[in-house]
N, CA, C and O of each residue as an XYZ file, in Angstrom:
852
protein
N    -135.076     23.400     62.319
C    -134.598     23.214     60.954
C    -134.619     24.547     60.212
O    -135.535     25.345     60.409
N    -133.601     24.809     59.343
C    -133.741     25.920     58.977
C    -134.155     25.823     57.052
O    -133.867     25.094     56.103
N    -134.851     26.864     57.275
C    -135.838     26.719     56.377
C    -135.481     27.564     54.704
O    -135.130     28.680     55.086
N    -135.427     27.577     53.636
C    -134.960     27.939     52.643
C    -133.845     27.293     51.557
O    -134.014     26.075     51.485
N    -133.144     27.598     51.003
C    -132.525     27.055     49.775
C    -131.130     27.728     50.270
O    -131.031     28.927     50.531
N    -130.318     27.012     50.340
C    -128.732     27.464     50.986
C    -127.623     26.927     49.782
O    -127.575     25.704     49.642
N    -126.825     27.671     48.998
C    -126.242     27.956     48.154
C    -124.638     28.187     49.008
O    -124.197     29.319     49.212
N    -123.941     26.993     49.415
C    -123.237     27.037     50.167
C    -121.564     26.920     49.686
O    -121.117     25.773     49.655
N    -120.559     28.132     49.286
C    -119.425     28.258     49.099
C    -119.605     27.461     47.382
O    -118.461     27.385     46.935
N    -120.171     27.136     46.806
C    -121.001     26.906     45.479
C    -119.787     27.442     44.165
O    -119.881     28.530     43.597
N    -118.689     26.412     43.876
C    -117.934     27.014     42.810
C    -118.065     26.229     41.492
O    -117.639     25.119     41.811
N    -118.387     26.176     40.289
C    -118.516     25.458     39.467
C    -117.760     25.663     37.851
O    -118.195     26.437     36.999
N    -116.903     25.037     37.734
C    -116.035     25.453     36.974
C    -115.570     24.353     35.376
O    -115.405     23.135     35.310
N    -115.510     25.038     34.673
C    -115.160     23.458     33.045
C    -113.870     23.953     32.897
O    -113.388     25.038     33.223
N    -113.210     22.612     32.144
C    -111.709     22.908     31.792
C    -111.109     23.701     32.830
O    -110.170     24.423     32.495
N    -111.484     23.697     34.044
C    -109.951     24.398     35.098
C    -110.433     25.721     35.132
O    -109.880     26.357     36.029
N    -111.229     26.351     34.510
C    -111.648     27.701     34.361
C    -112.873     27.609     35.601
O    -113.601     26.646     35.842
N    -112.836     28.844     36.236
C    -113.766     28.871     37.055
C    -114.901     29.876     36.637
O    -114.602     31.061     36.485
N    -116.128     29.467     36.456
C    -117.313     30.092     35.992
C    -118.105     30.767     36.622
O    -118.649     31.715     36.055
N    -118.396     30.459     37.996
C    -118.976     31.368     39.089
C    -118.450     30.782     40.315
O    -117.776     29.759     40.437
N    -118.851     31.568     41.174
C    -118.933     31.331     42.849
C    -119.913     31.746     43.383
O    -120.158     32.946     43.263
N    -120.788     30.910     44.140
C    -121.640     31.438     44.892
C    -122.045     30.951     46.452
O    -121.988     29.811     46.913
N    -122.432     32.080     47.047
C    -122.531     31.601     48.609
C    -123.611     32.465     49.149
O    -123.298     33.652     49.239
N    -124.598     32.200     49.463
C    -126.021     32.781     49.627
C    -126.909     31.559     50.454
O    -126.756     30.338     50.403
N    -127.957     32.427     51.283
C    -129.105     31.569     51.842
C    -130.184     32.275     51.052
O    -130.007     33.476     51.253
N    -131.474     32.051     50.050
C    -132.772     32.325     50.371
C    -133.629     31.942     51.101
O    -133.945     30.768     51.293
N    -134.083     32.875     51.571
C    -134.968     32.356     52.882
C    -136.549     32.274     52.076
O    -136.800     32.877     51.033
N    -137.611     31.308     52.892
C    -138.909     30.989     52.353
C    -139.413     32.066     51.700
O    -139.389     33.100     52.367
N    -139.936     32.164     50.428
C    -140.504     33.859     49.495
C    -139.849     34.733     49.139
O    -140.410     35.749     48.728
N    -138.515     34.657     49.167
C    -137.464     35.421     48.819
C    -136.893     34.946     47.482
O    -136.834     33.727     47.319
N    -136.479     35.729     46.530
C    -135.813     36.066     45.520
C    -134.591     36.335     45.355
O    -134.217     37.463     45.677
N    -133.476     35.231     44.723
C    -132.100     35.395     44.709
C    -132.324     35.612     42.750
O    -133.036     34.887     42.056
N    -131.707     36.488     42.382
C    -131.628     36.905     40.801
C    -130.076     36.467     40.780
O    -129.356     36.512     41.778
N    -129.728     36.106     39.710
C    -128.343     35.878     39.236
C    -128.355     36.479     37.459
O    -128.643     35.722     36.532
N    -128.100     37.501     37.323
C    -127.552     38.048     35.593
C    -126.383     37.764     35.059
O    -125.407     37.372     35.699
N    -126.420     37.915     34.079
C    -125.207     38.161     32.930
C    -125.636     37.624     32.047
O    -126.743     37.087     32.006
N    -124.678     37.688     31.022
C    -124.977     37.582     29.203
C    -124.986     35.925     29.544
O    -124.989     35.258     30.578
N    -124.988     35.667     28.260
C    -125.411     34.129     27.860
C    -124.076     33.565     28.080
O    -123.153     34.379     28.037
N    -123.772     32.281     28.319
C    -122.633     32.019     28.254
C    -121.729     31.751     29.853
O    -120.818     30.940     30.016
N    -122.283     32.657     30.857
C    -121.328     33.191     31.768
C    -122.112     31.720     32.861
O    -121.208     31.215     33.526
N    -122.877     31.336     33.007
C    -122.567     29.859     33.515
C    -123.895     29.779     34.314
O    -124.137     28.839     35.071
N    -124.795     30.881     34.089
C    -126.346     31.221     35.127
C    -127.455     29.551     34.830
O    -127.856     28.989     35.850
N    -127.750     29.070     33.747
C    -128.794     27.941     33.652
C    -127.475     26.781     34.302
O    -127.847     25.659     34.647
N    -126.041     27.140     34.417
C    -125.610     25.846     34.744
C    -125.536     25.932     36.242
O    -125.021     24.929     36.736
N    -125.913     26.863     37.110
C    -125.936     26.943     38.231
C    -127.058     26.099     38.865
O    -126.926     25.189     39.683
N    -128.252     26.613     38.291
C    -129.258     26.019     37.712
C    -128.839     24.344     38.164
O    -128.862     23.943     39.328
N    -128.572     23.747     37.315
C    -128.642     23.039     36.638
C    -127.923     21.653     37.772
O    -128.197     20.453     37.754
N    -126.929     22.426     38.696
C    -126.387     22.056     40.000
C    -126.681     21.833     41.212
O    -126.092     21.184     42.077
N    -128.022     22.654     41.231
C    -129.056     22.168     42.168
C    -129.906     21.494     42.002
O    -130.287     21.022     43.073
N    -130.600     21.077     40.964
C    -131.486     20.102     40.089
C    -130.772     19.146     40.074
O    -131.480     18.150     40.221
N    -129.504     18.826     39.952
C    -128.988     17.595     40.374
C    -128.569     16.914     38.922
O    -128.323     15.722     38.739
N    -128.549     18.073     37.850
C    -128.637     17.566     35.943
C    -127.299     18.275     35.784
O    -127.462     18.953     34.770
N    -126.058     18.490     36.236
C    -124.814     19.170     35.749
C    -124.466     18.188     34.743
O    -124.555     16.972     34.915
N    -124.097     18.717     33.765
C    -122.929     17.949     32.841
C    -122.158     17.553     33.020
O    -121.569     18.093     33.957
N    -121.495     16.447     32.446
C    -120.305     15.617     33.161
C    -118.805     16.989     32.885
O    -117.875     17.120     33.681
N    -118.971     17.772     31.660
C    -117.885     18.551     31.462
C    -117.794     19.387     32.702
O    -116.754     19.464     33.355
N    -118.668     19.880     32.949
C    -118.820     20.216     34.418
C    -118.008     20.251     36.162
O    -118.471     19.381     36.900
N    -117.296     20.829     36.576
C    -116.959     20.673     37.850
C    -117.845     21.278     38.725
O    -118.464     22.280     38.368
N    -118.025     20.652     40.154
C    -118.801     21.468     40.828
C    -118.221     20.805     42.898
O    -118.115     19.711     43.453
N    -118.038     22.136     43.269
C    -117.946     21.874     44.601
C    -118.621     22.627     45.590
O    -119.176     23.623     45.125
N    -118.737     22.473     46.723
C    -119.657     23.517     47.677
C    -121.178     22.467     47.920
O    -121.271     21.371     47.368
N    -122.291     23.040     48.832
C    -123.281     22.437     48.942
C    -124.573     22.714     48.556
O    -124.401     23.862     48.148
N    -125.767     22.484     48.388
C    -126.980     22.408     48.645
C    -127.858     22.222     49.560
O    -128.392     21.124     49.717
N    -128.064     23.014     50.114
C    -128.948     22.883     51.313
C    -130.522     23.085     51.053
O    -130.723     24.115     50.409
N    -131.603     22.432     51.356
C    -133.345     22.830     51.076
C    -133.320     22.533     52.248
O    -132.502     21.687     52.608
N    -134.197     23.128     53.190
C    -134.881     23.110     54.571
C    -134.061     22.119     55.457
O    -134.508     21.153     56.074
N    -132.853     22.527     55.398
C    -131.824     21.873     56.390
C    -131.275     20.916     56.217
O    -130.361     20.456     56.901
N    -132.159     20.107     54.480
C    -131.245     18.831     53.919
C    -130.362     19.634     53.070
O    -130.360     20.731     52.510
N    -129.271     18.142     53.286
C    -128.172     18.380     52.222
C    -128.873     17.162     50.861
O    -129.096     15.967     51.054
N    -129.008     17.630     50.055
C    -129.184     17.443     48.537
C    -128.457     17.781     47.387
O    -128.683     18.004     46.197
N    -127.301     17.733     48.325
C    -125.921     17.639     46.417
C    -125.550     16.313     46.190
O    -125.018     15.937     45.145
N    -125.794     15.656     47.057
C    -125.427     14.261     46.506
C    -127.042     13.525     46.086
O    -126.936     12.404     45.590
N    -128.217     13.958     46.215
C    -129.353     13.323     46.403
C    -129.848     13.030     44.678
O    -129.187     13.609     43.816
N    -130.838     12.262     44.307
C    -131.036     12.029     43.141
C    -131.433     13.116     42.694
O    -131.639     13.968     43.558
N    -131.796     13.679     40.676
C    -132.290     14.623     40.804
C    -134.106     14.961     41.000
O    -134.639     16.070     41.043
N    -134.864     13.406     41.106
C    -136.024     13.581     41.072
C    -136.803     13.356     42.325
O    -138.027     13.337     42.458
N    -135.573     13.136     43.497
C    -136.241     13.599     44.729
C    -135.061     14.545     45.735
O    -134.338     14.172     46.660
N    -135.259     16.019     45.037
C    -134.924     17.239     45.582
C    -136.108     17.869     45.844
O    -136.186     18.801     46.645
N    -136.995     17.450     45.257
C    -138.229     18.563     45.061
C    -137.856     20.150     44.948
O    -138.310     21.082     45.612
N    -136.950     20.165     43.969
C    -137.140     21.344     43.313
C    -137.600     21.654     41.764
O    -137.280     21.014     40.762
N    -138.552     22.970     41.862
C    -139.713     22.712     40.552
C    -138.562     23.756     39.985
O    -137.725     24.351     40.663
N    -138.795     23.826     38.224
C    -138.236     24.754     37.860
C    -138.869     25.009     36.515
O    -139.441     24.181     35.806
N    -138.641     26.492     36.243
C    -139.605     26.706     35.190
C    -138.536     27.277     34.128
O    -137.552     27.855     34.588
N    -138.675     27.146     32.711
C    -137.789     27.758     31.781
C    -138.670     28.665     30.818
O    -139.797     29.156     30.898
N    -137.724     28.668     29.937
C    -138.049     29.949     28.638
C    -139.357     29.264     27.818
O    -140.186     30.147     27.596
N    -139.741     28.079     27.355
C    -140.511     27.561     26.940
C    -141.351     26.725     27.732
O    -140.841     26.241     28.742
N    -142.635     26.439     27.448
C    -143.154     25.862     28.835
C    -143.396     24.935     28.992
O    -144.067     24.565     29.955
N    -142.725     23.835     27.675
C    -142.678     22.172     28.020
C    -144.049     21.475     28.169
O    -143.960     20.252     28.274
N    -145.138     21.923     28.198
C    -146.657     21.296     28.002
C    -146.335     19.878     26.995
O    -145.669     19.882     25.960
N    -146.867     18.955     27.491
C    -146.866     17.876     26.698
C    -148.121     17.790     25.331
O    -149.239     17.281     25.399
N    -147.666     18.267     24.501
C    -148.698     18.346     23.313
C    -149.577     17.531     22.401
O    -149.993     17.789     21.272
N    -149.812     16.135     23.434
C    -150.366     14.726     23.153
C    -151.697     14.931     24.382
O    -152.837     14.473     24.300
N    -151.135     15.725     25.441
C    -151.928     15.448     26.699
C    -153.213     16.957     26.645
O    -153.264     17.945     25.912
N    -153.768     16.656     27.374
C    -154.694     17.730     27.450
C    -154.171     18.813     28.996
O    -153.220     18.557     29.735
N    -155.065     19.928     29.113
C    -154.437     20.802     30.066
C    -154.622     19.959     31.327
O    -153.716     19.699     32.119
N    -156.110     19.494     31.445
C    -155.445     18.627     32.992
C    -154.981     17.283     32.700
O    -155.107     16.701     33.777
N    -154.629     16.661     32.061
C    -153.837     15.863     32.008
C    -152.356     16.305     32.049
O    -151.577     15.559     32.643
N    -151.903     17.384     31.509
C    -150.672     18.241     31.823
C    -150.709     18.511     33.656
O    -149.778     18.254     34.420
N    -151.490     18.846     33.876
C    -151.403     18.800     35.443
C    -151.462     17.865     36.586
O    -151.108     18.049     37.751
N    -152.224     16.337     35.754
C    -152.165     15.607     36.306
C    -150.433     15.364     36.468
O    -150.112     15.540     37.643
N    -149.673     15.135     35.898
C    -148.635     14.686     35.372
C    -147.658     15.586     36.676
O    -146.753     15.190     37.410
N    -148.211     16.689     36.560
C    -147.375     17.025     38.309
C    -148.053     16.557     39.544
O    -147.878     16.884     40.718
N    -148.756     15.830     39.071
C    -149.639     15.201     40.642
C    -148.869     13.947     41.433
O    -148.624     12.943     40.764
N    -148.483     13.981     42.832
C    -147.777     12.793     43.241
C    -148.854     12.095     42.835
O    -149.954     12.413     42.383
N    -148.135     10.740     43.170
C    -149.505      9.661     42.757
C    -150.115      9.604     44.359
O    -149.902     10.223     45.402
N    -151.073      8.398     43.881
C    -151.887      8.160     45.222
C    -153.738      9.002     44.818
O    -153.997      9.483     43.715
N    -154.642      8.974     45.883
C    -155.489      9.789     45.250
C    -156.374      9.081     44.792
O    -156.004      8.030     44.269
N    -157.942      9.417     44.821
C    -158.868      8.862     44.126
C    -158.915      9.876     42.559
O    -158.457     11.007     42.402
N    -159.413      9.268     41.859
C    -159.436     10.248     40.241
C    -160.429     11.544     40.303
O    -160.401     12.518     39.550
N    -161.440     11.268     41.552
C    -162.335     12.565     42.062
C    -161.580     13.817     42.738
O    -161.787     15.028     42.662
N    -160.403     12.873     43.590
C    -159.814     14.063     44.626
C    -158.673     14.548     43.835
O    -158.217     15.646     44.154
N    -157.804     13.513     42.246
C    -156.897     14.007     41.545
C    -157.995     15.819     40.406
O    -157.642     16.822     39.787
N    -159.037     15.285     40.726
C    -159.931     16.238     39.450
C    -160.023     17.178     40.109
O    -159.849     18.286     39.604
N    -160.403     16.992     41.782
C    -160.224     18.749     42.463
C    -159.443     19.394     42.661
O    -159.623     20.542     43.069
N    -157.999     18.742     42.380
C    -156.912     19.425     42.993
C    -156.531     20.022     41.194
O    -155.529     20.736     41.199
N    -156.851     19.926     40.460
C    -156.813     20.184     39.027
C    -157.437     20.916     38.753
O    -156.926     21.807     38.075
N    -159.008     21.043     39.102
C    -159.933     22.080     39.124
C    -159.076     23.680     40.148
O    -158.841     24.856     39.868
N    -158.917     22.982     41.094
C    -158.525     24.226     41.901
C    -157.163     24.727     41.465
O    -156.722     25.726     42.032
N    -156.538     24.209     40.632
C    -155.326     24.665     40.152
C    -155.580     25.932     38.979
O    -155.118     27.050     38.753
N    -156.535     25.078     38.439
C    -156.903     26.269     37.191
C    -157.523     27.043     37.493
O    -157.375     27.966     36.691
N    -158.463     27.378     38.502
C    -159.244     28.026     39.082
C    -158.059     29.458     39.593
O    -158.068     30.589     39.107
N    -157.492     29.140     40.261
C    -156.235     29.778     41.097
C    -155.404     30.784     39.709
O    -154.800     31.842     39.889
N    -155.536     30.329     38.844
C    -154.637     31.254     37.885
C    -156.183     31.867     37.162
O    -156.196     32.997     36.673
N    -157.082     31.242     37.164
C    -158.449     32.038     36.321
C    -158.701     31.425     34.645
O    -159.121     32.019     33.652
N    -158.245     29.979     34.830
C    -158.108     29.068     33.321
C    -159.420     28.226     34.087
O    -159.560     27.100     33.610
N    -160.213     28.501     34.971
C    -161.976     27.800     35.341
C    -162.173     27.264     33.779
O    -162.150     27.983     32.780
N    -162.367     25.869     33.812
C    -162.796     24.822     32.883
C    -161.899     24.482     31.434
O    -162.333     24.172     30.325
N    -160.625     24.647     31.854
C    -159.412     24.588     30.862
C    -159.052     22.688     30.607
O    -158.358     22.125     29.760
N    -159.967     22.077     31.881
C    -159.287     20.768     31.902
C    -159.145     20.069     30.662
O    -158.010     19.698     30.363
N    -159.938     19.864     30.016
C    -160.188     19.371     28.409
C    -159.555     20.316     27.347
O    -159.716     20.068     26.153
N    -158.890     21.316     27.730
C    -158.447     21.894     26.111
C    -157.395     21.340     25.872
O    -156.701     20.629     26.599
N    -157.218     21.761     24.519
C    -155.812     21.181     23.356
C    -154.686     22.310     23.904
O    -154.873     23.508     23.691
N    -153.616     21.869     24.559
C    -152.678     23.033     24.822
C    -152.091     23.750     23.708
O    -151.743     24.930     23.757
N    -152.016     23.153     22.918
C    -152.063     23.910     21.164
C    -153.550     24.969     21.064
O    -153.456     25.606     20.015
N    -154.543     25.249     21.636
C    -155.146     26.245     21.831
C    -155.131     27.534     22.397
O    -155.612     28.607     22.031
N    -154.380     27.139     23.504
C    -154.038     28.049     24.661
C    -152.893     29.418     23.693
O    -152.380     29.399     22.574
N    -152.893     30.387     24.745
C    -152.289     32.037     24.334
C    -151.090     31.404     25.197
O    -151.136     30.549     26.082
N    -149.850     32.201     24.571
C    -149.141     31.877     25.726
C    -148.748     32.403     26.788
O    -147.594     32.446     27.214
N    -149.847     32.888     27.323
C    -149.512     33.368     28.920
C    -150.261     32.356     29.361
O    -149.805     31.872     30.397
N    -151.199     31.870     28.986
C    -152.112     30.764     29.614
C    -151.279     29.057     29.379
O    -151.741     27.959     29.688
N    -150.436     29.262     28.972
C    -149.692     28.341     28.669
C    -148.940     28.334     29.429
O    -148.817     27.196     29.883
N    -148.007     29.350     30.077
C    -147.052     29.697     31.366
C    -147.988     29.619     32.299
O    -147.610     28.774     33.110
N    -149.584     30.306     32.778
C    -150.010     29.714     33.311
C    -149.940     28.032     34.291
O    -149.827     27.576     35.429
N    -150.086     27.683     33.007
C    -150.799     25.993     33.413
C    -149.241     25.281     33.667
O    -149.235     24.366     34.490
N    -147.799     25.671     32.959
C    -146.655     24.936     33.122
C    -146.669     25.707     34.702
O    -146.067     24.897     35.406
N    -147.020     26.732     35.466
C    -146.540     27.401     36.911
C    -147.169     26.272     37.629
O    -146.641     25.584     38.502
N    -148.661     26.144     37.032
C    -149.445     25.173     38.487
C    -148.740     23.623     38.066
O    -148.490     22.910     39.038
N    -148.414     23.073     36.729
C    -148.303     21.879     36.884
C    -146.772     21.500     37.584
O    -146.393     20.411     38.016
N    -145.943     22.985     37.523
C    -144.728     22.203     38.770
C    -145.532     22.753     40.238
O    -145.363     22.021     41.213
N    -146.180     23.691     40.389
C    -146.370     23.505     41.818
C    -147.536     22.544     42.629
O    -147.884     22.605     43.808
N    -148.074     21.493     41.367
C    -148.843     20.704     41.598
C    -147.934     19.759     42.538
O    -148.317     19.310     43.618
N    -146.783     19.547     42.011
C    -145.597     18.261     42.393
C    -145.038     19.401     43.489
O    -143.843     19.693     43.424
N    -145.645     19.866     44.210
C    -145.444     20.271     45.241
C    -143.808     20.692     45.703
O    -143.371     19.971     46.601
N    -143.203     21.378     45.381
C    -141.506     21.550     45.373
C    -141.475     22.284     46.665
O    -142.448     22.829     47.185
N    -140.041     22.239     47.218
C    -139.718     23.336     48.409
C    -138.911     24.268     47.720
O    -138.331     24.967     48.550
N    -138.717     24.477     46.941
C    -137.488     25.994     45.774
C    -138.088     25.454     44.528
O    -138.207     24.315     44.074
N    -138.459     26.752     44.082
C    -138.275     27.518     42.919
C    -137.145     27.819     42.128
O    -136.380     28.668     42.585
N    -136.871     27.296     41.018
C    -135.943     27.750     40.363
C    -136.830     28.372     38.931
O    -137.988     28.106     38.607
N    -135.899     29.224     38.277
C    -136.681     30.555     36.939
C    -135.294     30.415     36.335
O    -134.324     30.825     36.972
N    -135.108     29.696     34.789
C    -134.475     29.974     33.923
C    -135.015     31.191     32.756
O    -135.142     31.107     31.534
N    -135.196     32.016     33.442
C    -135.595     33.000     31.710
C    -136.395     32.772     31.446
O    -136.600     32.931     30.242
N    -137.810     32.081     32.488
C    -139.173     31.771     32.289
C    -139.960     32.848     31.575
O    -140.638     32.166     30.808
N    -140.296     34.139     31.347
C    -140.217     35.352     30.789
C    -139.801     35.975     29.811
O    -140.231     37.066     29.436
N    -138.654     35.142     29.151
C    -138.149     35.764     27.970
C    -138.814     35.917     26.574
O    -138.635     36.838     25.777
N    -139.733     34.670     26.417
C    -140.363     34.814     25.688
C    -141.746     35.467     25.434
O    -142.304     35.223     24.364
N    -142.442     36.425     26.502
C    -143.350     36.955     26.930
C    -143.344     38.453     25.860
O    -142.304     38.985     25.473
N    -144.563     38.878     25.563
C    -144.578     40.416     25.213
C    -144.238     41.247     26.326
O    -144.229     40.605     27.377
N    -144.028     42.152     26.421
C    -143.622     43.505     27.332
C    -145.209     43.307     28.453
O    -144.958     43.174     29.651
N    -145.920     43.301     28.259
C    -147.497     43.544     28.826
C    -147.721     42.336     29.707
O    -147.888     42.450     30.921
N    -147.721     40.952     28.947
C    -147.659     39.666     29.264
C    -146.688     38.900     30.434
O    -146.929     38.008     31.247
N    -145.397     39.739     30.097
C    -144.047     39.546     30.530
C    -144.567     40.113     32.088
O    -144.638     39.432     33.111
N    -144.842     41.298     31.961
C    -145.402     41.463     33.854
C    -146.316     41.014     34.466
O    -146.177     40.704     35.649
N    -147.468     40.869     33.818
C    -148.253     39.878     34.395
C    -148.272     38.282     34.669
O    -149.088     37.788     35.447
N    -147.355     37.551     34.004
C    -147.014     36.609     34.419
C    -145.926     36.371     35.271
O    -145.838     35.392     36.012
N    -145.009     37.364     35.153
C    -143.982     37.247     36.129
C    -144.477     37.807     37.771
O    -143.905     37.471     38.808
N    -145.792     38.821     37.671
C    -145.933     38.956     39.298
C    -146.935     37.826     39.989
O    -147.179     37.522     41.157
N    -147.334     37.417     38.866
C    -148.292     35.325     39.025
C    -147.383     35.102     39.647
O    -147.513     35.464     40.816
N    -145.832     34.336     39.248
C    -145.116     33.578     39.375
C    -144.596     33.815     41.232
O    -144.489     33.012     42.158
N    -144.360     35.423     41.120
C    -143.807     35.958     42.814
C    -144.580     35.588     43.196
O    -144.381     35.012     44.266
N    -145.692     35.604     42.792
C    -146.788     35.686     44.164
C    -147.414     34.354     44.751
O    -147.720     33.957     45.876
N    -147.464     33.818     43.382
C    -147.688     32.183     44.313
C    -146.638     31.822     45.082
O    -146.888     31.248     46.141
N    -145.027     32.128     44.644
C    -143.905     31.402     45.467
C    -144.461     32.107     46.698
O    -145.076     31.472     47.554
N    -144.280     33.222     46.776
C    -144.777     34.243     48.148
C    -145.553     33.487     49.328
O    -145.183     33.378     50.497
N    -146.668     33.013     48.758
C    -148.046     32.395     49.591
C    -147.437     31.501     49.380
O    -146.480     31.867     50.062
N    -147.085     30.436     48.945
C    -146.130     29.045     49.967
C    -144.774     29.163     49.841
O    -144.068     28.317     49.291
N    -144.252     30.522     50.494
C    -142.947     30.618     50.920
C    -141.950     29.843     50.532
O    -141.246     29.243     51.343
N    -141.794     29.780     49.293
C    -140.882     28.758     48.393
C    -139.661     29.607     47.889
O    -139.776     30.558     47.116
N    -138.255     29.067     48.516
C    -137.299     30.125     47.939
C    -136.970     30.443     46.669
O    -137.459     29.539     45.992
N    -136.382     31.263     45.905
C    -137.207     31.232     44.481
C    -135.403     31.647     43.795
O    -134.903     32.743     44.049
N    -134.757     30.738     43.070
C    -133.207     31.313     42.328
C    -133.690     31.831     40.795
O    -134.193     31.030     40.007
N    -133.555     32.769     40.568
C    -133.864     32.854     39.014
C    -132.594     33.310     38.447
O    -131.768     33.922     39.124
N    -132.387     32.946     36.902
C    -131.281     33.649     36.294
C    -132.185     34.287     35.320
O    -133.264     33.803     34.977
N    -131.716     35.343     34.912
C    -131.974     36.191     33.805
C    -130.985     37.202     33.169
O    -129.988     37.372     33.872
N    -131.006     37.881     32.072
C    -130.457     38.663     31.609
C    -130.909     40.226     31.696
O    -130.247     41.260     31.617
N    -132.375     39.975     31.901
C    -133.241     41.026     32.161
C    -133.068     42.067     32.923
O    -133.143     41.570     34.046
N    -132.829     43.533     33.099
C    -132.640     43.925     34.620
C    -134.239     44.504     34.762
O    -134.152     45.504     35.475
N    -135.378     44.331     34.455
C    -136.805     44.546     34.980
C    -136.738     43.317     35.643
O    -136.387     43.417     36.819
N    -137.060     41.747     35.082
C    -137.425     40.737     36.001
C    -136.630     40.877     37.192
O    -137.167     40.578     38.258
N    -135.503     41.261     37.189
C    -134.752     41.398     38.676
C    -135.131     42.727     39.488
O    -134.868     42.996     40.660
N    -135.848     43.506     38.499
C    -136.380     44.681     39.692
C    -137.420     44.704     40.334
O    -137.680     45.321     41.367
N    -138.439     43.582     39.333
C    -139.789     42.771     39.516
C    -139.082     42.039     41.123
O    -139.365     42.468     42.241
N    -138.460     41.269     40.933
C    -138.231     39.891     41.905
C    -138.305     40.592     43.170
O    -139.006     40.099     44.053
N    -137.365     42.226     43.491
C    -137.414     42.306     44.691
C    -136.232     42.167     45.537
O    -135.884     42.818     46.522
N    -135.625     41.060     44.869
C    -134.628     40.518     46.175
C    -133.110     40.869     45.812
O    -132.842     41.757     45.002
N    -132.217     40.176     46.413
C    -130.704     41.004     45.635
C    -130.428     39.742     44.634
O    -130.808     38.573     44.580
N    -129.631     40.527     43.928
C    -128.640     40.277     42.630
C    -127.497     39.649     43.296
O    -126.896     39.737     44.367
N    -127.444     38.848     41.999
C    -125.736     38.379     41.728
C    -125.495     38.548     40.316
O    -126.118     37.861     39.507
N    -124.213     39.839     39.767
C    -124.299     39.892     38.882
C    -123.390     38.975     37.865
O    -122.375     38.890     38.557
N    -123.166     38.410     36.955
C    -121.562     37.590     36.644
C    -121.298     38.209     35.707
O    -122.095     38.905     35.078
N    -120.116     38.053     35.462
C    -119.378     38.859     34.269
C    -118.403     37.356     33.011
O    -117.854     36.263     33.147
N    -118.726     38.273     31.990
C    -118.044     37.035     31.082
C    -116.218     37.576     31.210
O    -115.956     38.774     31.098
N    -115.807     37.198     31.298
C    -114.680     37.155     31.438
C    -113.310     36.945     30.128
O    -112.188     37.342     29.816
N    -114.161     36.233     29.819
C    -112.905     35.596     28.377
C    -113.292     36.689     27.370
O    -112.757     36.723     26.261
C-alpha cells in the first residue's frame, strides 16, 4: 500500500473559471506548501480533501490517503486533522475536556486521562487538564488545538494559515512543534499560506498560485 496523501490531476474550478490544478504525492513527514494571495482558491483546496467543498464549487481529479480513495468518502471518516488560523478550543469545555473531544470513543475514563495527561505532557502544558482555555497564552492555545486533532489520530495533516496569527517569536516556535510532531508519526502534511518563512520553515516544495483576474 502506498503510503501518503496523493493529490491526483486535482482541478477545482467556480463559474467555469478554473482556480487551481494540482497533481502531487506527499509522502509520510513531508511538506507540500501551496501560496498565493487571498482569494486564489488555497483554503478551498483545503477544503476538497476534507470532503467540506461548497456546492458553488467544481471539483475533479482524486484523493488518495494510504492507498484509499477518499473523494467520494464522508467528510468525518477521512481522518484527516486540520488546523486553521484560530484554534477553535471549545470555550464551555476545559483543556482536557478539549482533548477529550479528539479522543475516539471507547476507553476506560483512567486510560481516556492518560492519553490526555501524555498529550499535554508532550507539548510541556504538565497539569493544564482543568484550566479555563480563556486562560491560556496563545501559543499554548495552538498548543492544545495541535494535540486535540492529533488525539483523533489522522493519517494527513492539513495547515490553513495555522500561524498567521502568531507573533514573529511565537510564530516559529509553534510552527517547528507542528513539523515535528507530523515528522515522528509520518503524517503527510498540505499547508496553504501566504507566508514565504512558513514555507521555508516546512522544508518541502511549493506550489505557487497566481490570482489571475
Amino acid at each position: 500500500m502506498d503510503k501518503g496523501l496523493v493529490l491526483q490531476d486535482v482541478v477545482i474550478a467556480k463559474g467555469g473559471n478554473v482556480l487551481l490544478r494540482v497533481d502531487h504525492t506527499i509522502g509520510p513527514g513531508e511538506v507540500l506548501t501551496v501560496m498565493g494571495p487571498s482569494g486564489v482558491g488555497k483554503s478551498t483546496l483545503l477544503s476538497f480533501v476534507t470532503g467540506t467543498l461548497a456546492t458553488e464549487f467544481s471539483a475533479t481529479g482524486r484523493v488518495l490517503l494510504d492507498g484509499h480513495d477518499i473523494t467520494e468518502a464522508p467528510a468525518h471518516l477521512r481522518r484527516v486533522g486540520i488546523l486553521f488560523q484560530d484554534d477553535l478550543l471549545f470555550p464551555h469545555m476545559s483543556v482536557g475536556a478539549n482533548l477529550a473531544f479528539g479522543l475516539a470513543r471507547g476507553g476506560s475514563r483512567a486510560e481516556r486521562a492518560a492519553k490526555i495527561a501524555e498529550a499535554l505532557s508532550e507539548v510541556g502544558l504538565e497539569g493544564f487538564a482543568d484550566r479555563d482555555p480563556a486562560t491560556l497564552s496563545g501559543g499554548q492555545k495552538a498548543r492544545v488545538a495541535l494535540m486535540r486533532m492529533l488525539l483523533s489520530d489522522p493519517c494527513a495533516l492539513l495547515l490553513d494559515e495555522p500561524f498567521s496569527r502568531l507573533d514573529a517569536a511565537l510564530r516559529a516556535q509553534v510552527r517547528e512543534m507542528v513539523f515535528a510532531r507530523a515528522r515522528v508519526r509520518a503524517l503527510p502534511v498540505l499547508m496553504v499560506t501566504h507566508d514565504a518563512e512558513d514555507a521555508a520553515a516546512a522544508g518541502g516544495q511549493v506550489i505557487v498560485l497566481c490570482n489571475d483576474a
